[in-house]
Amino acid sequence: MPTRIETLTAVTRIFDSSTFRLGKPVAATAWSGIYQALLWYEAVTSIPGRIGLPHIIDANRLTYPLSTKGELRIWQARAVAVEKYMADQWEVDPTRIAGMVDKLMKLSAYAGLQRHNILGSAFAGLVKHALYLFGSQNVTYELEVAGDNAFPGVQLPTRTGEPFIDILVRKQGRNRGIISTKWSIRHDRINDLTSECRAYKNAARFTDTQIFYYVATNEYDPARVEKPLTDKCIDGVVHVHKPLVTEVSGLDGRLAEFLDLSELIEQSNQW
């Protein structure tokens, strides 16, 4: 199995060689590199003429049989719309999208491996890479930092084992904030985010330090992001590409409060 460093190197190379609108990546198109590296297709057999759909929601909601009227279910229709949007942005036919994404797990070194743990490290690495490329150069972005080293005495009641911070932002050696990266948010781990935010902010106060806490995600399910979006501790929930959720998928109610990844990158200039 590839090491974490090997995975970060591989996924960064994939990002850098991805297809971007107008050719060169910028903050607003960083999502394209992330999706081409990590987004995958879910196999479907219930839709004539299709063998898969972009995995934007739990697989069972993409693999339902068609409605009694022979129409796509709501999440199937959203996945088709996401596919069309990507095709428009990358100026290719929609039938080509499945072959343009999931490039990390298609590498021979990852054949047969479980996606979950690899996805977590790779997503954090790409968020960091985007911040490094397009964000402030006056701060540092550090991956998988031991929580009790960065914040001595921190206690996370919802976690077991050693706590790790996905991305720790520092300026001149001082902690500035945390970005917790979650490609998707499990329904049984939603409370972990709010508890973690409070634990780290409380620990920071022991050194008279105020930190920010953001959650970066690719979650589309409103039920799974409602609590982080409304939590008073969390400073913002960042989506890989907000327009895919609010405009393409039509989830512009509760999820209108998402920040786009490009907005987080812009905010880094204030850190």
PDB file of C-alpha atoms in Angstrom:
ATOM      1  CA  MET A   1       0.000   0.000   0.000  1.00  0.00           C
ATOM      2  CA  PRO A   2       1.385   3.459  -0.869  1.00  0.00           C
ATOM      3  CA  THR A   3       2.530   5.592   2.051  1.00  0.00           C
ATOM      4  CA  ARG A   4       0.773   8.830   2.955  1.00  0.00           C
ATOM      5  CA  ILE A   5       3.623  10.826   1.419  1.00  0.00           C
ATOM      6  CA  GLU A   6       3.390   8.795  -1.787  1.00  0.00           C
ATOM      7  CA  THR A   7      -0.350   9.434  -1.908  1.00  0.00           C
ATOM      8  CA  LEU A   8       0.099  13.173  -1.391  1.00  0.00           C
ATOM      9  CA  THR A   9       2.743  13.290  -4.111  1.00  0.00           C
ATOM     10  CA  ALA A  10       0.564  11.324  -6.538  1.00  0.00           C
ATOM     11  CA  VAL A  11      -2.592  13.328  -5.950  1.00  0.00           C
ATOM     12  CA  THR A  12      -0.727  16.635  -6.255  1.00  0.00           C
ATOM     13  CA  ARG A  13       0.691  15.572  -9.609  1.00  0.00           C
ATOM     14  CA  ILE A  14      -2.787  14.620 -10.780  1.00  0.00           C
ATOM     15  CA  PHE A  15      -4.105  18.033  -9.748  1.00  0.00           C
ATOM     16  CA  ASP A  16      -1.309  19.857 -11.535  1.00  0.00           C
ATOM     17  CA  SER A  17      -1.911  17.944 -14.773  1.00  0.00           C
ATOM     18  CA  SER A  18      -5.714  18.219 -14.708  1.00  0.00           C
ATOM     19  CA  THR A  19      -7.953  19.898 -17.266  1.00  0.00           C
ATOM     20  CA  PHE A  20      -8.944  23.420 -16.221  1.00  0.00           C
ATOM     21  CA  ARG A  21     -11.224  25.914 -17.891  1.00  0.00           C
ATOM     22  CA  LEU A  22      -9.052  28.433 -19.760  1.00  0.00           C
ATOM     23  CA  GLY A  23      -6.117  26.066 -19.381  1.00  0.00           C
ATOM     24  CA  LYS A  24      -4.352  27.345 -16.275  1.00  0.00           C
ATOM     25  CA  PRO A  25      -5.676  26.649 -12.761  1.00  0.00           C
ATOM     26  CA  VAL A  26      -6.787  29.534 -10.555  1.00  0.00           C
ATOM     27  CA  ALA A  27      -8.576  29.625  -7.208  1.00  0.00           C
ATOM     28  CA  ALA A  28     -12.007  29.560  -8.880  1.00  0.00           C
ATOM     29  CA  THR A  29     -11.186  26.399 -10.854  1.00  0.00           C
ATOM     30  CA  ALA A  30      -9.232  24.486  -8.207  1.00  0.00           C
ATOM     31  CA  TRP A  31     -12.291  22.279  -7.760  1.00  0.00           C
ATOM     32  CA  SER A  32     -11.665  20.795 -11.201  1.00  0.00           C
ATOM     33  CA  GLY A  33      -8.317  19.372 -10.144  1.00  0.00           C
ATOM     34  CA  ILE A  34      -9.806  18.015  -6.925  1.00  0.00           C
ATOM     35  CA  TYR A  35     -12.684  16.323  -8.752  1.00  0.00           C
ATOM     36  CA  GLN A  36     -10.495  14.834 -11.453  1.00  0.00           C
ATOM     37  CA  ALA A  37      -8.279  13.365  -8.759  1.00  0.00           C
ATOM     38  CA  LEU A  38     -10.891  12.141  -6.264  1.00  0.00           C
ATOM     39  CA  LEU A  39     -14.512  12.112  -7.500  1.00  0.00           C
ATOM     40  CA  TRP A  40     -15.697   8.671  -8.571  1.00  0.00           C
ATOM     41  CA  TYR A  41     -18.639   7.099 -10.338  1.00  0.00           C
ATOM     42  CA  GLU A  42     -21.139   4.778  -8.690  1.00  0.00           C
ATOM     43  CA  ALA A  43     -22.168   1.813 -10.822  1.00  0.00           C
ATOM     44  CA  VAL A  44     -25.874   1.846 -11.714  1.00  0.00           C
ATOM     45  CA  THR A  45     -27.973  -0.728 -13.535  1.00  0.00           C
ATOM     46  CA  SER A  46     -31.422   0.838 -13.198  1.00  0.00           C
ATOM     47  CA  ILE A  47     -31.069   3.629 -15.769  1.00  0.00           C
ATOM     48  CA  PRO A  48     -31.207   2.641 -19.451  1.00  0.00           C
ATOM     49  CA  GLY A  49     -28.112   3.714 -21.343  1.00  0.00           C
ATOM     50  CA  ARG A  50     -26.091   4.391 -18.196  1.00  0.00           C
ATOM     51  CA  ILE A  51     -23.539   2.351 -16.286  1.00  0.00           C
ATOM     52  CA  GLY A  52     -22.715   4.926 -13.624  1.00  0.00           C
ATOM     53  CA  LEU A  53     -23.384   8.287 -11.980  1.00  0.00           C
ATOM     54  CA  PRO A  54     -21.070  10.721 -10.176  1.00  0.00           C
ATOM     55  CA  HIS A  55     -20.943   9.799  -6.499  1.00  0.00           C
ATOM     56  CA  ILE A  56     -22.404  12.941  -4.928  1.00  0.00           C
ATOM     57  CA  ILE A  57     -24.586  11.155  -2.354  1.00  0.00           C
ATOM     58  CA  ASP A  58     -24.892   7.740  -0.717  1.00  0.00           C
ATOM     59  CA  ALA A  59     -24.885   4.986  -3.322  1.00  0.00           C
ATOM     60  CA  ASN A  60     -28.371   3.729  -2.470  1.00  0.00           C
ATOM     61  CA  ARG A  61     -29.881   7.052  -3.567  1.00  0.00           C
ATOM     62  CA  LEU A  62     -28.199   6.770  -6.952  1.00  0.00           C
ATOM     63  CA  THR A  63     -29.054   3.132  -7.605  1.00  0.00           C
ATOM     64  CA  TYR A  64     -32.814   3.176  -6.959  1.00  0.00           C
ATOM     65  CA  PRO A  65     -35.048   1.915  -9.776  1.00  0.00           C
ATOM     66  CA  LEU A  66     -36.649   4.648 -11.862  1.00  0.00           C
ATOM     67  CA  SER A  67     -39.960   6.058 -10.637  1.00  0.00           C
ATOM     68  CA  THR A  68     -43.236   4.419 -11.631  1.00  0.00           C
ATOM     69  CA  LYS A  69     -43.391   6.986 -14.442  1.00  0.00           C
ATOM     70  CA  GLY A  70     -39.979   5.898 -15.674  1.00  0.00           C
ATOM     71  CA  GLU A  71     -38.322   9.111 -14.496  1.00  0.00           C
ATOM     72  CA  LEU A  72     -35.034   9.673 -12.689  1.00  0.00           C
ATOM     73  CA  ARG A  73     -35.145   9.960  -8.918  1.00  0.00           C
ATOM     74  CA  ILE A  74     -34.195  13.373  -7.544  1.00  0.00           C
ATOM     75  CA  TRP A  75     -30.591  12.487  -6.632  1.00  0.00           C
ATOM     76  CA  GLN A  76     -30.111  10.668  -9.922  1.00  0.00           C
ATOM     77  CA  ALA A  77     -31.235  13.796 -11.766  1.00  0.00           C
ATOM     78  CA  ARG A  78     -28.860  15.904  -9.679  1.00  0.00           C
ATOM     79  CA  ALA A  79     -25.963  13.581 -10.473  1.00  0.00           C
ATOM     80  CA  VAL A  80     -26.726  13.829 -14.201  1.00  0.00           C
ATOM     81  CA  ALA A  81     -26.802  17.629 -13.878  1.00  0.00           C
ATOM     82  CA  VAL A  82     -23.436  17.589 -12.082  1.00  0.00           C
ATOM     83  CA  GLU A  83     -21.991  15.483 -14.889  1.00  0.00           C
ATOM     84  CA  LYS A  84     -23.296  17.917 -17.524  1.00  0.00           C
ATOM     85  CA  TYR A  85     -21.863  20.880 -15.623  1.00  0.00           C
ATOM     86  CA  MET A  86     -18.429  19.275 -15.480  1.00  0.00           C
ATOM     87  CA  ALA A  87     -18.621  18.510 -19.197  1.00  0.00           C
ATOM     88  CA  ASP A  88     -19.513  22.123 -19.962  1.00  0.00           C
ATOM     89  CA  GLN A  89     -16.714  23.452 -17.770  1.00  0.00           C
ATOM     90  CA  TRP A  90     -14.102  21.110 -19.228  1.00  0.00           C
ATOM     91  CA  GLU A  91     -15.476  21.455 -22.770  1.00  0.00           C
ATOM     92  CA  VAL A  92     -15.959  17.750 -23.406  1.00  0.00           C
ATOM     93  CA  ASP A  93     -18.895  15.445 -24.076  1.00  0.00           C
ATOM     94  CA  PRO A  94     -20.617  14.203 -20.888  1.00  0.00           C
ATOM     95  CA  THR A  95     -19.751  10.622 -21.839  1.00  0.00           C
ATOM     96  CA  ARG A  96     -16.080  11.455 -21.275  1.00  0.00           C
ATOM     97  CA  ILE A  97     -16.414  12.607 -17.665  1.00  0.00           C
ATOM     98  CA  ALA A  98     -16.263   9.151 -16.068  1.00  0.00           C
ATOM     99  CA  GLY A  99     -12.877   8.648 -17.687  1.00  0.00           C
ATOM    100  CA  MET A 100     -11.578  12.018 -16.494  1.00  0.00           C
ATOM    101  CA  VAL A 101     -12.207  11.571 -12.769  1.00  0.00           C
ATOM    102  CA  ASP A 102     -11.094   9.212  -9.980  1.00  0.00           C
ATOM    103  CA  LYS A 103      -7.539   9.305 -11.299  1.00  0.00           C
ATOM    104  CA  LEU A 104      -5.874   8.578  -7.961  1.00  0.00           C
ATOM    105  CA  MET A 105      -7.678   5.303  -7.319  1.00  0.00           C
ATOM    106  CA  LYS A 106      -7.219   4.289 -10.961  1.00  0.00           C
ATOM    107  CA  LEU A 107      -3.442   4.230 -10.482  1.00  0.00           C
ATOM    108  CA  SER A 108      -2.097   0.676 -10.405  1.00  0.00           C
ATOM    109  CA  ALA A 109      -0.632   1.169  -6.921  1.00  0.00           C
ATOM    110  CA  TYR A 110      -4.176   1.626  -5.536  1.00  0.00           C
ATOM    111  CA  ALA A 111      -5.865  -1.287  -7.304  1.00  0.00           C
ATOM    112  CA  GLY A 112      -8.069  -3.208  -4.882  1.00  0.00           C
ATOM    113  CA  LEU A 113      -7.504  -0.841  -1.956  1.00  0.00           C
ATOM    114  CA  GLN A 114     -10.280   0.633   0.157  1.00  0.00           C
ATOM    115  CA  ARG A 115     -11.044   4.199  -0.814  1.00  0.00           C
ATOM    116  CA  HIS A 116     -11.992   5.656   2.575  1.00  0.00           C
ATOM    117  CA  ASN A 117      -8.669   6.223   4.352  1.00  0.00           C
ATOM    118  CA  ILE A 118      -6.839   7.136   1.146  1.00  0.00           C
ATOM    119  CA  LEU A 119      -9.541   9.668   0.267  1.00  0.00           C
ATOM    120  CA  GLY A 120      -9.207  11.404   3.642  1.00  0.00           C
ATOM    121  CA  SER A 121      -5.477  12.049   3.333  1.00  0.00           C
ATOM    122  CA  ALA A 122      -5.686  12.931  -0.356  1.00  0.00           C
ATOM    123  CA  PHE A 123      -8.498  15.455   0.117  1.00  0.00           C
ATOM    124  CA  ALA A 124      -6.656  17.228   2.940  1.00  0.00           C
ATOM    125  CA  GLY A 125      -3.555  17.295   0.762  1.00  0.00           C
ATOM    126  CA  LEU A 126      -5.389  18.895  -2.151  1.00  0.00           C
ATOM    127  CA  VAL A 127      -7.065  21.552  -0.001  1.00  0.00           C
ATOM    128  CA  LYS A 128      -3.619  22.406   1.342  1.00  0.00           C
ATOM    129  CA  HIS A 129      -2.193  22.402  -2.197  1.00  0.00           C
ATOM    130  CA  ALA A 130      -4.869  24.834  -3.401  1.00  0.00           C
ATOM    131  CA  LEU A 131      -4.202  27.145  -0.457  1.00  0.00           C
ATOM    132  CA  TYR A 132      -0.469  26.966  -1.091  1.00  0.00           C
ATOM    133  CA  LEU A 133      -0.854  27.725  -4.805  1.00  0.00           C
ATOM    134  CA  PHE A 134      -3.482  30.453  -4.664  1.00  0.00           C
ATOM    135  CA  GLY A 135      -3.718  31.622  -1.049  1.00  0.00           C
ATOM    136  CA  SER A 136      -1.634  33.740   1.283  1.00  0.00           C
ATOM    137  CA  GLN A 137       2.100  33.094   1.347  1.00  0.00           C
ATOM    138  CA  ASN A 138       2.378  34.771   4.757  1.00  0.00           C
ATOM    139  CA  VAL A 139       1.114  31.702   6.602  1.00  0.00           C
ATOM    140  CA  THR A 140       2.019  28.024   6.587  1.00  0.00           C
ATOM    141  CA  TYR A 141      -0.337  25.109   6.002  1.00  0.00           C
ATOM    142  CA  GLU A 142       0.645  21.938   7.870  1.00  0.00           C
ATOM    143  CA  LEU A 143      -0.963  18.521   7.357  1.00  0.00           C
ATOM    144  CA  GLU A 144      -1.920  15.992  10.040  1.00  0.00           C
ATOM    145  CA  VAL A 145      -0.460  17.814  13.015  1.00  0.00           C
ATOM    146  CA  ALA A 146      -0.711  16.109  16.402  1.00  0.00           C
ATOM    147  CA  GLY A 147      -3.427  18.013  18.225  1.00  0.00           C
ATOM    148  CA  ASP A 148      -1.866  17.809  21.674  1.00  0.00           C
ATOM    149  CA  ASN A 149       1.437  19.111  20.326  1.00  0.00           C
ATOM    150  CA  ALA A 150      -0.155  22.139  18.707  1.00  0.00           C
ATOM    151  CA  PHE A 151      -2.558  22.704  21.611  1.00  0.00           C
ATOM    152  CA  PRO A 152      -1.132  21.152  24.813  1.00  0.00           C
ATOM    153  CA  GLY A 153      -3.819  19.758  27.060  1.00  0.00           C
ATOM    154  CA  VAL A 154      -6.550  19.640  24.438  1.00  0.00           C
ATOM    155  CA  GLN A 155      -9.184  17.018  25.184  1.00  0.00           C
ATOM    156  CA  LEU A 156     -11.488  15.688  22.501  1.00  0.00           C
ATOM    157  CA  PRO A 157     -14.285  13.694  24.161  1.00  0.00           C
ATOM    158  CA  THR A 158     -15.631  12.359  20.872  1.00  0.00           C
ATOM    159  CA  ARG A 159     -12.354  10.842  19.666  1.00  0.00           C
ATOM    160  CA  THR A 160     -10.222   7.896  20.669  1.00  0.00           C
ATOM    161  CA  GLY A 161      -6.478   7.632  20.301  1.00  0.00           C
ATOM    162  CA  GLU A 162      -4.220  10.504  19.328  1.00  0.00           C
ATOM    163  CA  PRO A 163      -6.043  13.572  17.967  1.00  0.00           C
ATOM    164  CA  PHE A 164      -4.743  14.972  14.684  1.00  0.00           C
ATOM    165  CA  ILE A 165      -5.503  18.259  12.961  1.00  0.00           C
ATOM    166  CA  ASP A 166      -6.124  17.903   9.224  1.00  0.00           C
ATOM    167  CA  ILE A 167      -4.669  21.316   8.305  1.00  0.00           C
ATOM    168  CA  LEU A 168      -3.085  23.645  10.865  1.00  0.00           C
ATOM    169  CA  VAL A 169      -2.534  27.231   9.741  1.00  0.00           C
ATOM    170  CA  ARG A 170       0.333  29.089  11.407  1.00  0.00           C
ATOM    171  CA  LYS A 171       1.812  32.553  11.057  1.00  0.00           C
ATOM    172  CA  GLN A 172       5.320  33.223  12.296  1.00  0.00           C
ATOM    173  CA  GLY A 173       5.124  30.011  14.297  1.00  0.00           C
ATOM    174  CA  ARG A 174       1.855  30.884  16.059  1.00  0.00           C
ATOM    175  CA  ASN A 175      -1.378  28.984  15.566  1.00  0.00           C
ATOM    176  CA  ARG A 176      -3.866  30.920  13.448  1.00  0.00           C
ATOM    177  CA  GLY A 177      -6.510  28.330  12.763  1.00  0.00           C
ATOM    178  CA  ILE A 178      -7.687  24.869  11.789  1.00  0.00           C
ATOM    179  CA  ILE A 179      -9.268  23.496   8.633  1.00  0.00           C
ATOM    180  CA  SER A 180     -10.974  20.166   9.222  1.00  0.00           C
ATOM    181  CA  THR A 181     -11.334  18.312   5.915  1.00  0.00           C
ATOM    182  CA  LYS A 182     -14.116  15.796   5.356  1.00  0.00           C
ATOM    183  CA  TRP A 183     -14.874  14.662   1.794  1.00  0.00           C
ATOM    184  CA  SER A 184     -18.224  13.524   3.134  1.00  0.00           C
ATOM    185  CA  ILE A 185     -19.698  13.796   6.612  1.00  0.00           C
ATOM    186  CA  ARG A 186     -20.957  10.623   8.249  1.00  0.00           C
ATOM    187  CA  HIS A 187     -24.247  11.082  10.054  1.00  0.00           C
ATOM    188  CA  ASP A 188     -22.785   9.546  13.218  1.00  0.00           C
ATOM    189  CA  ARG A 189     -19.785  11.911  13.217  1.00  0.00           C
ATOM    190  CA  ILE A 190     -21.559  15.234  12.793  1.00  0.00           C
ATOM    191  CA  ASN A 191     -21.210  16.100  16.481  1.00  0.00           C
ATOM    192  CA  ASP A 192     -17.466  15.446  16.305  1.00  0.00           C
ATOM    193  CA  LEU A 193     -16.953  18.619  14.283  1.00  0.00           C
ATOM    194  CA  THR A 194     -18.727  20.912  16.727  1.00  0.00           C
ATOM    195  CA  SER A 195     -17.049  19.266  19.731  1.00  0.00           C
ATOM    196  CA  GLU A 196     -13.613  19.451  18.096  1.00  0.00           C
ATOM    197  CA  CYS A 197     -14.071  23.139  17.312  1.00  0.00           C
ATOM    198  CA  ARG A 198     -14.848  23.973  20.936  1.00  0.00           C
ATOM    199  CA  ALA A 199     -12.039  21.809  22.282  1.00  0.00           C
ATOM    200  CA  TYR A 200      -9.367  23.466  20.157  1.00  0.00           C
ATOM    201  CA  LYS A 201     -10.666  27.007  20.630  1.00  0.00           C
ATOM    202  CA  ASN A 202     -10.798  26.487  24.399  1.00  0.00           C
ATOM    203  CA  ALA A 203      -7.263  25.078  24.403  1.00  0.00           C
ATOM    204  CA  ALA A 204      -6.046  28.057  22.359  1.00  0.00           C
ATOM    205  CA  ARG A 205      -7.363  30.475  24.971  1.00  0.00           C
ATOM    206  CA  PHE A 206      -4.866  29.126  27.509  1.00  0.00           C
ATOM    207  CA  THR A 207      -2.195  30.955  25.499  1.00  0.00           C
ATOM    208  CA  ASP A 208      -4.410  33.980  24.848  1.00  0.00           C
ATOM    209  CA  THR A 209      -4.758  32.921  21.229  1.00  0.00           C
ATOM    210  CA  GLN A 210      -7.905  33.189  19.122  1.00  0.00           C
ATOM    211  CA  ILE A 211      -8.092  30.736  16.248  1.00  0.00           C
ATOM    212  CA  PHE A 212     -10.507  30.147  13.387  1.00  0.00           C
ATOM    213  CA  TYR A 213     -12.060  26.780  12.614  1.00  0.00           C
ATOM    214  CA  TYR A 214     -13.374  25.875   9.163  1.00  0.00           C
ATOM    215  CA  VAL A 215     -14.767  22.644   7.784  1.00  0.00           C
ATOM    216  CA  ALA A 216     -13.937  21.833   4.146  1.00  0.00           C
ATOM    217  CA  THR A 217     -16.117  19.194   2.524  1.00  0.00           C
ATOM    218  CA  ASN A 218     -17.676  17.803  -0.640  1.00  0.00           C
ATOM    219  CA  GLU A 219     -20.903  16.887   1.158  1.00  0.00           C
ATOM    220  CA  TYR A 220     -24.159  17.473  -0.769  1.00  0.00           C
ATOM    221  CA  ASP A 221     -26.698  16.204   1.779  1.00  0.00           C
ATOM    222  CA  PRO A 222     -28.344  19.152   3.587  1.00  0.00           C
ATOM    223  CA  ALA A 223     -29.136  17.007   6.625  1.00  0.00           C
ATOM    224  CA  ARG A 224     -25.457  16.305   7.204  1.00  0.00           C
ATOM    225  CA  VAL A 225     -24.220  19.870   7.035  1.00  0.00           C
ATOM    226  CA  GLU A 226     -27.071  21.726   8.719  1.00  0.00           C
ATOM    227  CA  LYS A 227     -25.560  21.470  12.208  1.00  0.00           C
ATOM    228  CA  PRO A 228     -22.021  22.577  11.223  1.00  0.00           C
ATOM    229  CA  LEU A 229     -23.508  25.412   9.135  1.00  0.00           C
ATOM    230  CA  THR A 230     -25.524  26.765  12.061  1.00  0.00           C
ATOM    231  CA  ASP A 231     -23.010  26.073  14.832  1.00  0.00           C
ATOM    232  CA  LYS A 232     -21.749  29.266  16.498  1.00  0.00           C
ATOM    233  CA  CYS A 233     -18.230  27.912  17.039  1.00  0.00           C
ATOM    234  CA  ILE A 234     -17.494  26.889  13.447  1.00  0.00           C
ATOM    235  CA  ASP A 235     -16.478  29.897  11.363  1.00  0.00           C
ATOM    236  CA  GLY A 236     -17.630  28.450   8.064  1.00  0.00           C
ATOM    237  CA  VAL A 237     -18.338  25.298   6.080  1.00  0.00           C
ATOM    238  CA  VAL A 238     -16.504  25.303   2.765  1.00  0.00           C
ATOM    239  CA  HIS A 239     -17.626  23.277  -0.242  1.00  0.00           C
ATOM    240  CA  VAL A 240     -15.227  22.155  -2.960  1.00  0.00           C
ATOM    241  CA  HIS A 241     -17.440  23.956  -5.493  1.00  0.00           C
ATOM    242  CA  LYS A 242     -20.516  25.653  -4.060  1.00  0.00           C
ATOM    243  CA  PRO A 243     -22.242  26.256  -7.440  1.00  0.00           C
ATOM    244  CA  LEU A 244     -22.564  22.491  -7.933  1.00  0.00           C
ATOM    245  CA  VAL A 245     -24.696  22.359  -4.796  1.00  0.00           C
ATOM    246  CA  THR A 246     -26.678  25.577  -4.867  1.00  0.00           C
ATOM    247  CA  GLU A 247     -27.117  26.163  -8.604  1.00  0.00           C
ATOM    248  CA  VAL A 248     -26.661  22.841 -10.396  1.00  0.00           C
ATOM    249  CA  SER A 249     -28.313  20.651  -7.754  1.00  0.00           C
ATOM    250  CA  GLY A 250     -30.814  23.311  -6.691  1.00  0.00           C
ATOM    251  CA  LEU A 251     -29.976  22.989  -3.000  1.00  0.00           C
ATOM    252  CA  ASP A 252     -30.001  26.728  -2.415  1.00  0.00           C
ATOM    253  CA  GLY A 253     -31.938  26.744   0.834  1.00  0.00           C
ATOM    254  CA  ARG A 254     -29.887  25.752   3.868  1.00  0.00           C
ATOM    255  CA  LEU A 255     -26.785  25.200   1.762  1.00  0.00           C
ATOM    256  CA  ALA A 256     -26.698  28.782   0.526  1.00  0.00           C
ATOM    257  CA  GLU A 257     -24.577  29.404   3.628  1.00  0.00           C
ATOM    258  CA  PHE A 258     -21.720  27.333   2.212  1.00  0.00           C
ATOM    259  CA  LEU A 259     -18.478  29.124   1.430  1.00  0.00           C
ATOM    260  CA  ASP A 260     -16.857  28.200  -1.854  1.00  0.00           C
ATOM    261  CA  LEU A 261     -13.284  26.915  -1.749  1.00  0.00           C
ATOM    262  CA  SER A 262     -12.217  29.995  -3.706  1.00  0.00           C
ATOM    263  CA  GLU A 263     -13.675  32.185  -0.930  1.00  0.00           C
ATOM    264  CA  LEU A 264     -11.639  30.360   1.708  1.00  0.00           C
ATOM    265  CA  ILE A 265      -8.543  30.892  -0.417  1.00  0.00           C
ATOM    266  CA  GLU A 266      -9.330  34.605  -0.645  1.00  0.00           C
ATOM    267  CA  GLN A 267      -9.889  34.813   3.121  1.00  0.00           C
ATOM    268  CA  SER A 268      -6.406  33.402   3.702  1.00  0.00           C
ATOM    269  CA  ASN A 269      -5.048  36.858   2.847  1.00  0.00           C
ATOM    270  CA  GLN A 270      -6.567  38.075   6.123  1.00  0.00           C
ATOM    271  CA  TRP A 271      -4.921  35.400   8.271  1.00  0.00           C
TER     272      TRP A 271
END
